[in-house]
Amino acid sequence: MDKPFELLQLTGRHLRPGQTQFPDRTPADPVVFVEGATGAAMIYGTQVEGSGLTFLRYPDLKTLLAAGSFARMTREVYLTNGQRLEGREAIWDALRLSYHHLKACFPQLDTFYHEQKIKAASDIYYGGVALNPDGTLGDFPADNWRRRIHAMVEREDGRLEIIAEPVFNPIPANAKTSDYIGFGLLPSLPGNYLGHAYGPNFKIEGGELWMIHEEVSRRALIQGKHVEITEIFARRMLTPLHAEAGSVRLVSVESPDGTMSPDACRGPLLNYTQLLEGFRPTQVDAGGIHLDEAPGREFFFLTGSSGNFAGDDYDVIMAVREGSAIGPYRLITDSDTGRWKRYLRDIKKAHGLSWAGRGSFVQDNDGGWHLLFHAVDKSIKPEGSYTGAIPPNTADYHRNLYLLPLEFFMNETGEPDVCIRNPRITLAPHAASRAPFGKGQDHRPSKL
């Protein structure tokens, strides 16, 4: 009999039931970056609080995939006025794009770097940031409507500086929070959310670099209210710092018959707004997935989430298209229910997890695939909010990081799909998972 695969818990193993303060928060919405020069593997994601980019650094990818020891690090980010970017929820979905990939798509990159005073051969970071017209950081959540995707570049003196102009969708200089009464007509979140964007990811297609992202692009009349629709788009990058204005919609909240899918609905508490978020491709490089069962065919997968993050129903979903990376994707559905397939449903039930989603693909050195995602361990806060209603005290929860092995295959309906490589999944007993800091556990933060 095959050895069962484990659901590996990367972070949060030192947490105790009842804990509500987390001095060593690790990034949610995780994505892996492997440094070409050193082989070190990093996990980036959403900054929770403090200054700059918080990330986990492993000595190599093998250690990360074995849930080994890491260093929790922070790289400070500066505004154009020289002040440190510091605050709560300051940078969403931080992602590091390699010089190697940029150079492959922009042959004149070195000249561009020199002209823009960017350090030679350096990587560029991207993330969702809400900036005020004067370039200072906006307040969360009041200024969240101003959030756009911004590039962060390393200057020649080594300082990581955020570019004041967003990659796309610049906000008119005279726009004010009072111009619109609220996100989904919610007075607690004022401002015009059309154009709100975050979740940068990249894919090379035909030698060109495309940014994949989520964006509030339109409003629809639902339950008698005009509510915002957040969907997944792609934009061609014109330079490493700017994308073209036009976009291609990759994943829609609408079902094939044109109706809004219930799987994207955020429910009555958020006035039935529709949300898709965090869709990431398998890799930045060109090319997709080839399956033995479908010789000569090439498939492109995206993985993301939908609806409200603060509940048991939040999950990892998958979208697929054939032949090219840029164009409309089809969300993979459950053959029994017809609804979007939730890939962590059984995992969550078996291991008491909630708020589980925002998956990303990780390929190991042998070509195998893994799913990295975040989730809340319900045993830490048994009486917490797991119905989908976003609690006011979200800081009382810690989104841990987990890994599962994946396999791409053709399912029983003859469609490309994804499954956990071995369904007999085990998790270390809670007694062991609450061990203090030590080998293989979370490490105290350090600074770059």
Coordinates of C-alpha atoms in Angstrom, one line a residue:
M1 CA 0.0 0.0 0.0
D2 CA 1.3 3.5 -0.9
K3 CA 2.4 5.7 2.0
P4 CA -0.3 8.3 2.7
F5 CA 0.6 11.9 1.7
E6 CA 0.5 14.5 4.5
L7 CA -1.3 17.8 4.6
L8 CA 1.8 19.7 5.5
Q9 CA 1.4 22.7 7.9
L10 CA 4.1 25.3 7.2
T11 CA 3.2 28.0 9.7
G12 CA 1.1 28.4 12.9
R13 CA 2.1 25.1 14.6
H14 CA 3.0 26.9 17.8
L15 CA -0.4 28.5 18.2
R16 CA -2.6 27.6 21.2
P17 CA -6.4 27.3 21.6
G18 CA -7.8 30.7 22.6
Q19 CA -4.9 32.7 21.2
T20 CA -5.9 36.0 19.7
Q21 CA -2.6 37.9 19.4
F22 CA 0.0 36.8 16.9
P23 CA 3.3 38.8 17.1
D24 CA 4.8 36.7 14.3
R25 CA 2.1 37.0 11.6
T26 CA 3.0 35.3 8.3
P27 CA 1.7 36.4 4.9
A28 CA -1.7 35.2 3.7
D29 CA -2.5 34.8 0.0
P30 CA 0.8 32.9 -0.4
V31 CA 2.9 32.5 -3.5
V32 CA 6.4 30.9 -3.9
F33 CA 9.4 32.5 -5.5
V34 CA 12.7 30.6 -6.0
E35 CA 15.8 32.8 -6.3
G36 CA 17.9 31.9 -9.3
A37 CA 21.3 32.9 -7.9
T38 CA 21.0 31.3 -4.4
G39 CA 18.3 28.6 -4.8
A40 CA 16.5 30.1 -1.7
A41 CA 12.7 29.7 -1.8
M42 CA 10.5 32.6 -0.5
I43 CA 6.8 32.8 0.2
Y44 CA 5.3 36.2 -0.4
G45 CA 1.8 37.4 0.1
T46 CA -0.4 40.0 1.8
Q47 CA 1.4 42.1 4.4
V48 CA -0.6 42.2 7.6
E49 CA 0.8 45.1 9.5
G50 CA 4.2 46.9 9.9
S51 CA 6.6 48.1 7.3
G52 CA 7.2 46.7 3.9
L53 CA 7.1 43.2 2.6
T54 CA 6.9 40.3 5.0
F55 CA 8.0 37.0 3.6
L56 CA 9.3 33.5 4.6
R57 CA 12.7 32.5 3.5
Y58 CA 13.7 28.8 3.2
P59 CA 17.2 27.7 2.2
D60 CA 15.8 25.9 -0.8
L61 CA 12.6 24.6 -2.4
K62 CA 13.1 21.1 -1.0
T63 CA 13.1 22.5 2.6
L64 CA 9.9 24.4 1.9
L65 CA 8.1 21.4 0.4
A66 CA 9.1 19.4 3.5
A67 CA 7.7 22.1 5.8
G68 CA 11.2 22.7 7.2
S69 CA 12.7 25.6 9.0
F70 CA 12.4 29.1 7.7
A71 CA 13.2 32.7 8.6
R72 CA 10.4 35.2 8.8
M73 CA 11.8 38.4 7.2
T74 CA 10.8 41.9 6.3
R75 CA 12.0 44.1 3.5
E76 CA 11.2 47.7 4.0
V77 CA 9.4 49.6 1.2
Y78 CA 9.7 53.4 0.8
L79 CA 7.4 55.9 -0.7
T80 CA 8.7 58.4 -3.3
N81 CA 8.9 61.1 -0.6
G82 CA 11.4 58.9 1.3
Q83 CA 9.0 57.8 4.1
R84 CA 8.7 54.2 4.9
L85 CA 5.5 52.5 3.8
E86 CA 4.0 51.4 7.0
G87 CA 0.5 50.5 8.1
R88 CA -2.2 47.8 8.4
E89 CA -3.2 45.9 5.3
A90 CA -0.7 48.1 3.4
I91 CA 0.4 45.7 0.6
W92 CA -2.0 43.0 -0.7
D93 CA -0.8 39.9 -2.7
A94 CA 2.8 40.9 -2.9
L95 CA 4.6 39.1 -5.8
R96 CA 8.2 39.1 -6.9
L97 CA 8.9 38.8 -10.6
S98 CA 12.4 37.8 -11.7
Y99 CA 14.7 39.8 -13.9
H100 CA 15.0 36.7 -16.0
H101 CA 11.3 36.7 -16.9
L102 CA 11.3 40.5 -17.5
K103 CA 14.4 40.3 -19.7
A104 CA 12.8 37.5 -21.8
C105 CA 9.9 39.8 -22.7
F106 CA 11.7 43.2 -22.8
P107 CA 15.0 42.9 -24.8
Q108 CA 15.9 46.6 -24.0
L109 CA 15.4 46.0 -20.2
D110 CA 18.9 47.0 -19.2
T111 CA 18.5 50.4 -20.9
F112 CA 15.1 50.8 -19.3
Y113 CA 16.5 50.1 -15.9
H114 CA 19.3 52.6 -16.4
E115 CA 16.8 55.3 -17.5
Q116 CA 14.5 54.6 -14.6
K117 CA 17.3 54.5 -12.0
I118 CA 16.5 50.8 -11.2
K119 CA 19.4 48.6 -9.9
A120 CA 20.9 46.6 -12.7
A121 CA 19.6 43.0 -13.1
S122 CA 17.2 43.4 -10.1
D123 CA 13.8 41.8 -9.7
I124 CA 10.6 43.8 -9.5
Y125 CA 7.9 43.4 -6.9
Y126 CA 4.1 44.1 -7.4
G127 CA 1.3 44.4 -4.9
G128 CA -2.1 46.1 -4.3
V129 CA -1.6 49.4 -2.4
A130 CA -4.0 52.2 -1.6
L131 CA -2.2 55.5 -2.1
N132 CA -3.4 59.1 -1.6
P133 CA -3.0 61.7 -4.3
D134 CA 0.1 63.1 -2.5
G135 CA 1.7 59.6 -2.6
T136 CA 1.2 58.8 1.1
L137 CA -0.4 55.6 2.2
G138 CA -4.2 55.7 2.6
D139 CA -6.0 54.5 5.7
F140 CA -7.5 51.0 5.8
P141 CA -10.4 50.4 5.3
A142 CA -11.6 54.0 4.5
D143 CA -9.3 54.4 1.6
N144 CA -9.4 50.8 0.3
W145 CA -11.4 52.0 -2.8
R146 CA -8.1 53.6 -3.9
R147 CA -6.3 50.3 -4.1
R148 CA -4.4 49.7 -7.3
I149 CA -1.5 47.4 -8.4
H150 CA 1.8 49.2 -8.0
A151 CA 5.3 48.2 -8.9
M152 CA 8.1 48.3 -6.3
V153 CA 11.6 48.6 -7.7
E154 CA 15.1 48.4 -6.2
R155 CA 17.0 51.6 -6.6
E156 CA 20.7 51.8 -7.2
D157 CA 21.3 52.4 -3.5
G158 CA 19.4 49.1 -2.6
R159 CA 16.2 50.9 -1.4
L160 CA 12.9 49.3 -2.5
E161 CA 10.7 52.1 -3.6
I162 CA 7.0 52.0 -4.7
I163 CA 6.2 53.6 -8.0
A164 CA 3.5 56.3 -7.3
E165 CA 1.6 55.7 -10.5
P166 CA -0.3 52.4 -10.7
V167 CA 0.4 49.8 -13.3
F168 CA -3.1 50.6 -14.8
N169 CA -6.3 52.4 -13.8
P170 CA -5.0 55.7 -12.5
I171 CA -7.3 57.4 -10.1
P172 CA -8.5 60.9 -11.2
A173 CA -6.7 63.5 -9.1
N174 CA -10.0 65.1 -8.0
A175 CA -11.6 61.8 -7.0
K176 CA -12.9 61.9 -3.4
T177 CA -14.3 59.2 -1.0
S178 CA -17.5 61.1 -0.8
D179 CA -18.1 60.8 -4.6
Y180 CA -19.9 57.5 -4.1
I181 CA -21.8 56.1 -1.2
G182 CA -20.1 52.8 -0.8
F183 CA -18.8 49.4 -1.9
G184 CA -22.0 47.4 -2.4
L185 CA -23.9 50.3 -1.0
L186 CA -22.2 49.7 2.4
P187 CA -21.6 53.0 4.3
S188 CA -18.7 51.3 6.2
L189 CA -16.7 51.1 3.0
P190 CA -17.2 54.4 1.1
G191 CA -15.6 55.4 -2.1
N192 CA -16.0 54.5 -5.8
Y193 CA -14.7 50.9 -6.1
L194 CA -14.8 50.8 -9.9
G195 CA -11.2 50.2 -11.0
H196 CA -10.2 48.8 -7.6
A197 CA -7.5 46.1 -8.4
Y198 CA -5.1 43.8 -6.7
G199 CA -3.7 40.3 -7.0
P200 CA -1.0 40.6 -9.6
N201 CA 0.2 37.5 -11.3
F202 CA 2.1 37.0 -14.6
K203 CA 2.1 34.8 -17.6
I204 CA 4.3 34.8 -20.7
E205 CA 2.3 34.3 -23.9
G206 CA 3.7 34.6 -27.4
G207 CA 6.9 36.3 -26.0
E208 CA 4.8 39.0 -24.3
L209 CA 4.3 39.5 -20.6
W210 CA 0.7 39.6 -19.3
M211 CA -0.4 40.6 -15.9
I212 CA -3.3 38.5 -14.5
H213 CA -5.3 40.3 -11.8
E214 CA -8.7 40.9 -10.2
E215 CA -10.6 44.1 -10.8
V216 CA -13.9 45.7 -9.9
S217 CA -14.9 46.3 -13.5
R218 CA -18.7 46.9 -13.5
R219 CA -21.9 47.0 -11.5
A220 CA -25.0 44.8 -11.9
L221 CA -28.5 45.0 -10.6
I222 CA -28.9 42.2 -8.0
Q223 CA -31.7 41.9 -5.5
G224 CA -32.7 45.4 -6.5
K225 CA -29.3 47.0 -5.8
H226 CA -26.5 48.1 -8.1
V227 CA -23.5 46.1 -6.8
E228 CA -19.9 45.7 -7.8
I229 CA -18.6 42.7 -9.8
T230 CA -15.0 41.6 -9.2
E231 CA -13.6 39.3 -12.0
I232 CA -10.3 38.1 -13.3
F233 CA -8.6 39.9 -16.2
A234 CA -5.3 40.0 -18.1
R235 CA -3.5 43.0 -19.5
R236 CA -0.4 43.1 -21.7
M237 CA 2.5 44.8 -20.1
L238 CA 3.9 47.7 -22.2
T239 CA 6.8 48.2 -19.9
P240 CA 7.8 46.5 -16.6
L241 CA 5.9 49.4 -14.8
H242 CA 2.8 49.9 -16.9
A243 CA 0.1 47.8 -18.7
E244 CA -2.1 48.7 -21.5
A245 CA -5.6 50.1 -20.7
G246 CA -7.5 47.4 -22.5
S247 CA -8.0 44.1 -20.8
V248 CA -9.1 40.5 -21.6
R249 CA -11.6 38.9 -19.2
L250 CA -10.3 35.5 -18.2
V251 CA -12.7 34.3 -15.5
S252 CA -16.3 35.5 -15.1
V253 CA -18.8 35.3 -12.3
E254 CA -21.5 34.5 -14.9
S255 CA -22.5 30.9 -15.6
P256 CA -22.6 29.8 -19.2
D257 CA -26.3 30.6 -19.4
G258 CA -25.5 34.3 -18.5
T259 CA -26.8 34.2 -14.9
M260 CA -24.7 35.1 -11.9
S261 CA -23.2 32.0 -10.3
P262 CA -24.2 31.6 -6.6
D263 CA -20.6 30.6 -5.9
A264 CA -19.3 34.1 -6.4
C265 CA -22.0 35.8 -4.3
R266 CA -20.9 37.5 -1.1
G267 CA -24.4 37.2 0.5
P268 CA -26.8 39.7 2.0
L269 CA -24.4 41.2 4.5
L270 CA -22.3 42.5 1.6
N271 CA -25.4 43.2 -0.5
Y272 CA -24.9 40.3 -2.9
T273 CA -21.7 41.7 -4.4
Q274 CA -19.9 39.1 -6.6
L275 CA -16.2 38.3 -6.1
L276 CA -13.5 36.3 -7.8
E277 CA -10.0 36.8 -6.5
G278 CA -6.4 35.5 -6.4
F279 CA -6.3 33.5 -9.6
R280 CA -2.7 32.4 -10.3
P281 CA -1.3 30.4 -13.2
T282 CA 0.8 27.3 -12.8
Q283 CA 4.0 29.2 -13.7
V284 CA 5.2 32.5 -15.3
D285 CA 6.9 30.7 -18.2
A286 CA 5.2 30.1 -21.4
G287 CA 3.5 26.8 -21.9
G288 CA 0.8 24.8 -20.0
I289 CA 0.1 21.3 -18.8
H290 CA 0.4 18.2 -21.0
L291 CA -1.5 15.1 -20.0
D292 CA -0.7 11.5 -21.0
E293 CA -4.5 10.9 -21.5
A294 CA -4.6 13.8 -24.0
P295 CA -1.6 13.6 -26.3
G296 CA -0.9 16.7 -28.4
R297 CA -3.1 18.9 -26.3
E298 CA -2.0 21.7 -23.9
F299 CA -4.1 23.0 -21.0
F300 CA -3.7 26.2 -19.0
F301 CA -4.9 26.2 -15.4
L302 CA -5.6 29.1 -13.0
T303 CA -6.4 28.6 -9.3
G304 CA -8.2 31.1 -7.1
S305 CA -11.1 31.7 -4.7
S306 CA -14.6 33.3 -4.7
G307 CA -17.1 34.8 -2.3
N308 CA -16.4 35.8 1.4
F309 CA -13.0 34.7 2.8
A310 CA -14.3 34.4 6.4
G311 CA -16.2 31.1 6.3
D312 CA -16.3 27.3 5.8
D313 CA -17.5 27.7 2.2
Y314 CA -14.5 29.7 1.1
D315 CA -12.3 27.4 -0.9
V316 CA -9.8 26.8 -3.7
I317 CA -11.4 26.7 -7.2
M318 CA -9.9 26.0 -10.6
A319 CA -10.3 27.3 -14.1
V320 CA -9.0 25.8 -17.3
R321 CA -8.7 26.6 -21.0
E322 CA -7.0 24.8 -23.9
G323 CA -4.5 26.0 -26.4
S324 CA -3.3 29.4 -25.0
A325 CA -3.0 31.2 -21.7
I326 CA -4.9 34.4 -22.5
G327 CA -8.6 34.2 -23.2
P328 CA -11.8 33.0 -21.5
Y329 CA -11.4 30.2 -18.9
R330 CA -14.0 27.7 -17.8
L331 CA -14.4 27.1 -14.1
I332 CA -14.3 23.4 -13.3
T333 CA -17.6 22.2 -11.9
D334 CA -18.7 19.4 -9.7
S335 CA -20.4 16.7 -11.8
D336 CA -22.9 16.0 -9.1
T337 CA -24.0 19.5 -8.2
G338 CA -23.0 21.6 -11.2
R339 CA -21.5 24.2 -9.0
W340 CA -17.8 25.2 -9.0
K341 CA -15.8 22.4 -7.6
R342 CA -14.3 23.1 -4.1
Y343 CA -11.0 21.3 -3.9
L344 CA -10.5 21.6 -0.2
R345 CA -14.0 20.6 0.9
D346 CA -13.0 17.2 2.4
I347 CA -9.6 18.5 3.7
K348 CA -11.4 21.3 5.7
K349 CA -13.9 18.8 7.2
A350 CA -11.2 16.3 8.1
H351 CA -8.9 18.8 9.7
G352 CA -11.1 21.5 11.2
L353 CA -10.0 24.2 8.8
S354 CA -11.9 27.3 7.7
W355 CA -11.2 30.5 5.7
A356 CA -9.3 28.2 3.4
G357 CA -8.4 29.4 -0.1
R358 CA -6.2 31.6 -2.2
G359 CA -4.2 28.6 -3.6
S360 CA -1.1 28.8 -5.7
F361 CA 0.8 26.2 -7.6
V362 CA 4.3 25.0 -6.7
Q363 CA 6.3 22.7 -8.9
D364 CA 9.1 20.7 -7.3
N365 CA 12.4 19.9 -8.8
D366 CA 11.2 16.5 -10.1
G367 CA 8.2 18.0 -11.9
G368 CA 5.6 17.2 -9.4
W369 CA 2.9 19.7 -8.4
H370 CA 1.7 21.0 -5.0
L371 CA -1.0 23.4 -3.8
L372 CA 0.0 26.1 -1.3
F373 CA -2.9 27.8 0.5
H374 CA -3.9 29.6 3.7
A375 CA -6.5 28.5 6.2
V376 CA -7.6 29.1 9.8
D377 CA -7.4 26.3 12.3
K378 CA -10.9 26.3 14.0
S379 CA -9.5 24.7 17.2
I380 CA -7.6 27.9 18.0
K381 CA -10.9 29.9 18.1
P382 CA -13.8 27.4 18.3
E383 CA -16.4 30.0 18.7
G384 CA -15.2 32.1 15.8
S385 CA -16.9 33.4 12.7
Y386 CA -17.0 30.6 10.1
T387 CA -20.3 31.3 8.4
G388 CA -19.0 33.8 5.8
A389 CA -19.8 36.9 7.8
I390 CA -16.6 38.9 8.0
P391 CA -16.0 39.6 11.7
P392 CA -14.9 43.0 13.0
N393 CA -12.0 41.4 14.8
T394 CA -10.2 39.7 11.9
A395 CA -6.9 40.4 13.7
D396 CA -8.0 37.7 16.2
Y397 CA -7.5 35.0 13.5
H398 CA -4.3 33.7 12.0
R399 CA -4.2 32.3 8.5
N400 CA -1.7 29.4 8.5
L401 CA -0.1 28.1 5.4
Y402 CA -0.5 24.5 4.2
L403 CA 0.7 22.3 1.3
L404 CA -1.0 19.5 -0.6
P405 CA 0.4 17.3 -3.5
L406 CA -1.6 17.7 -6.7
E407 CA -1.9 15.8 -10.0
F408 CA -3.4 17.1 -13.3
F409 CA -5.6 14.5 -15.0
M410 CA -8.6 13.9 -17.3
N411 CA -11.7 13.3 -15.1
E412 CA -14.6 10.9 -15.6
T413 CA -16.3 13.4 -18.0
G414 CA -13.2 13.6 -20.2
E415 CA -12.3 17.1 -19.0
P416 CA -9.0 18.3 -17.7
D417 CA -9.0 18.5 -13.9
V418 CA -6.9 18.6 -10.7
C419 CA -6.9 16.2 -7.8
I420 CA -5.0 15.6 -4.6
R421 CA -2.4 13.1 -5.5
N422 CA -3.3 10.6 -2.8
P423 CA -6.7 10.9 -1.0
R424 CA -5.4 9.2 2.2
I425 CA -4.3 12.5 3.8
T426 CA -3.1 12.7 7.4
L427 CA -2.2 15.6 9.6
A428 CA 0.0 15.5 12.7
P429 CA -1.9 15.2 16.0
H430 CA -2.8 18.5 17.6
A431 CA -0.5 17.9 20.5
A432 CA 2.5 17.8 18.1
S433 CA 1.2 20.7 16.0
R434 CA 1.2 22.9 19.1
A435 CA 5.0 22.3 19.7
P436 CA 7.1 25.3 20.8
F437 CA 9.6 27.0 18.5
G438 CA 12.3 24.6 17.4
K439 CA 13.5 22.6 14.5
G440 CA 11.0 22.7 11.7
Q441 CA 8.8 25.3 13.5
D442 CA 8.2 29.0 12.9
H443 CA 11.2 31.2 13.5
R444 CA 11.3 34.6 15.1
P445 CA 11.3 37.6 12.7
S446 CA 14.5 39.1 11.3
K447 CA 15.2 42.1 9.1
L448 CA 16.9 42.4 5.7

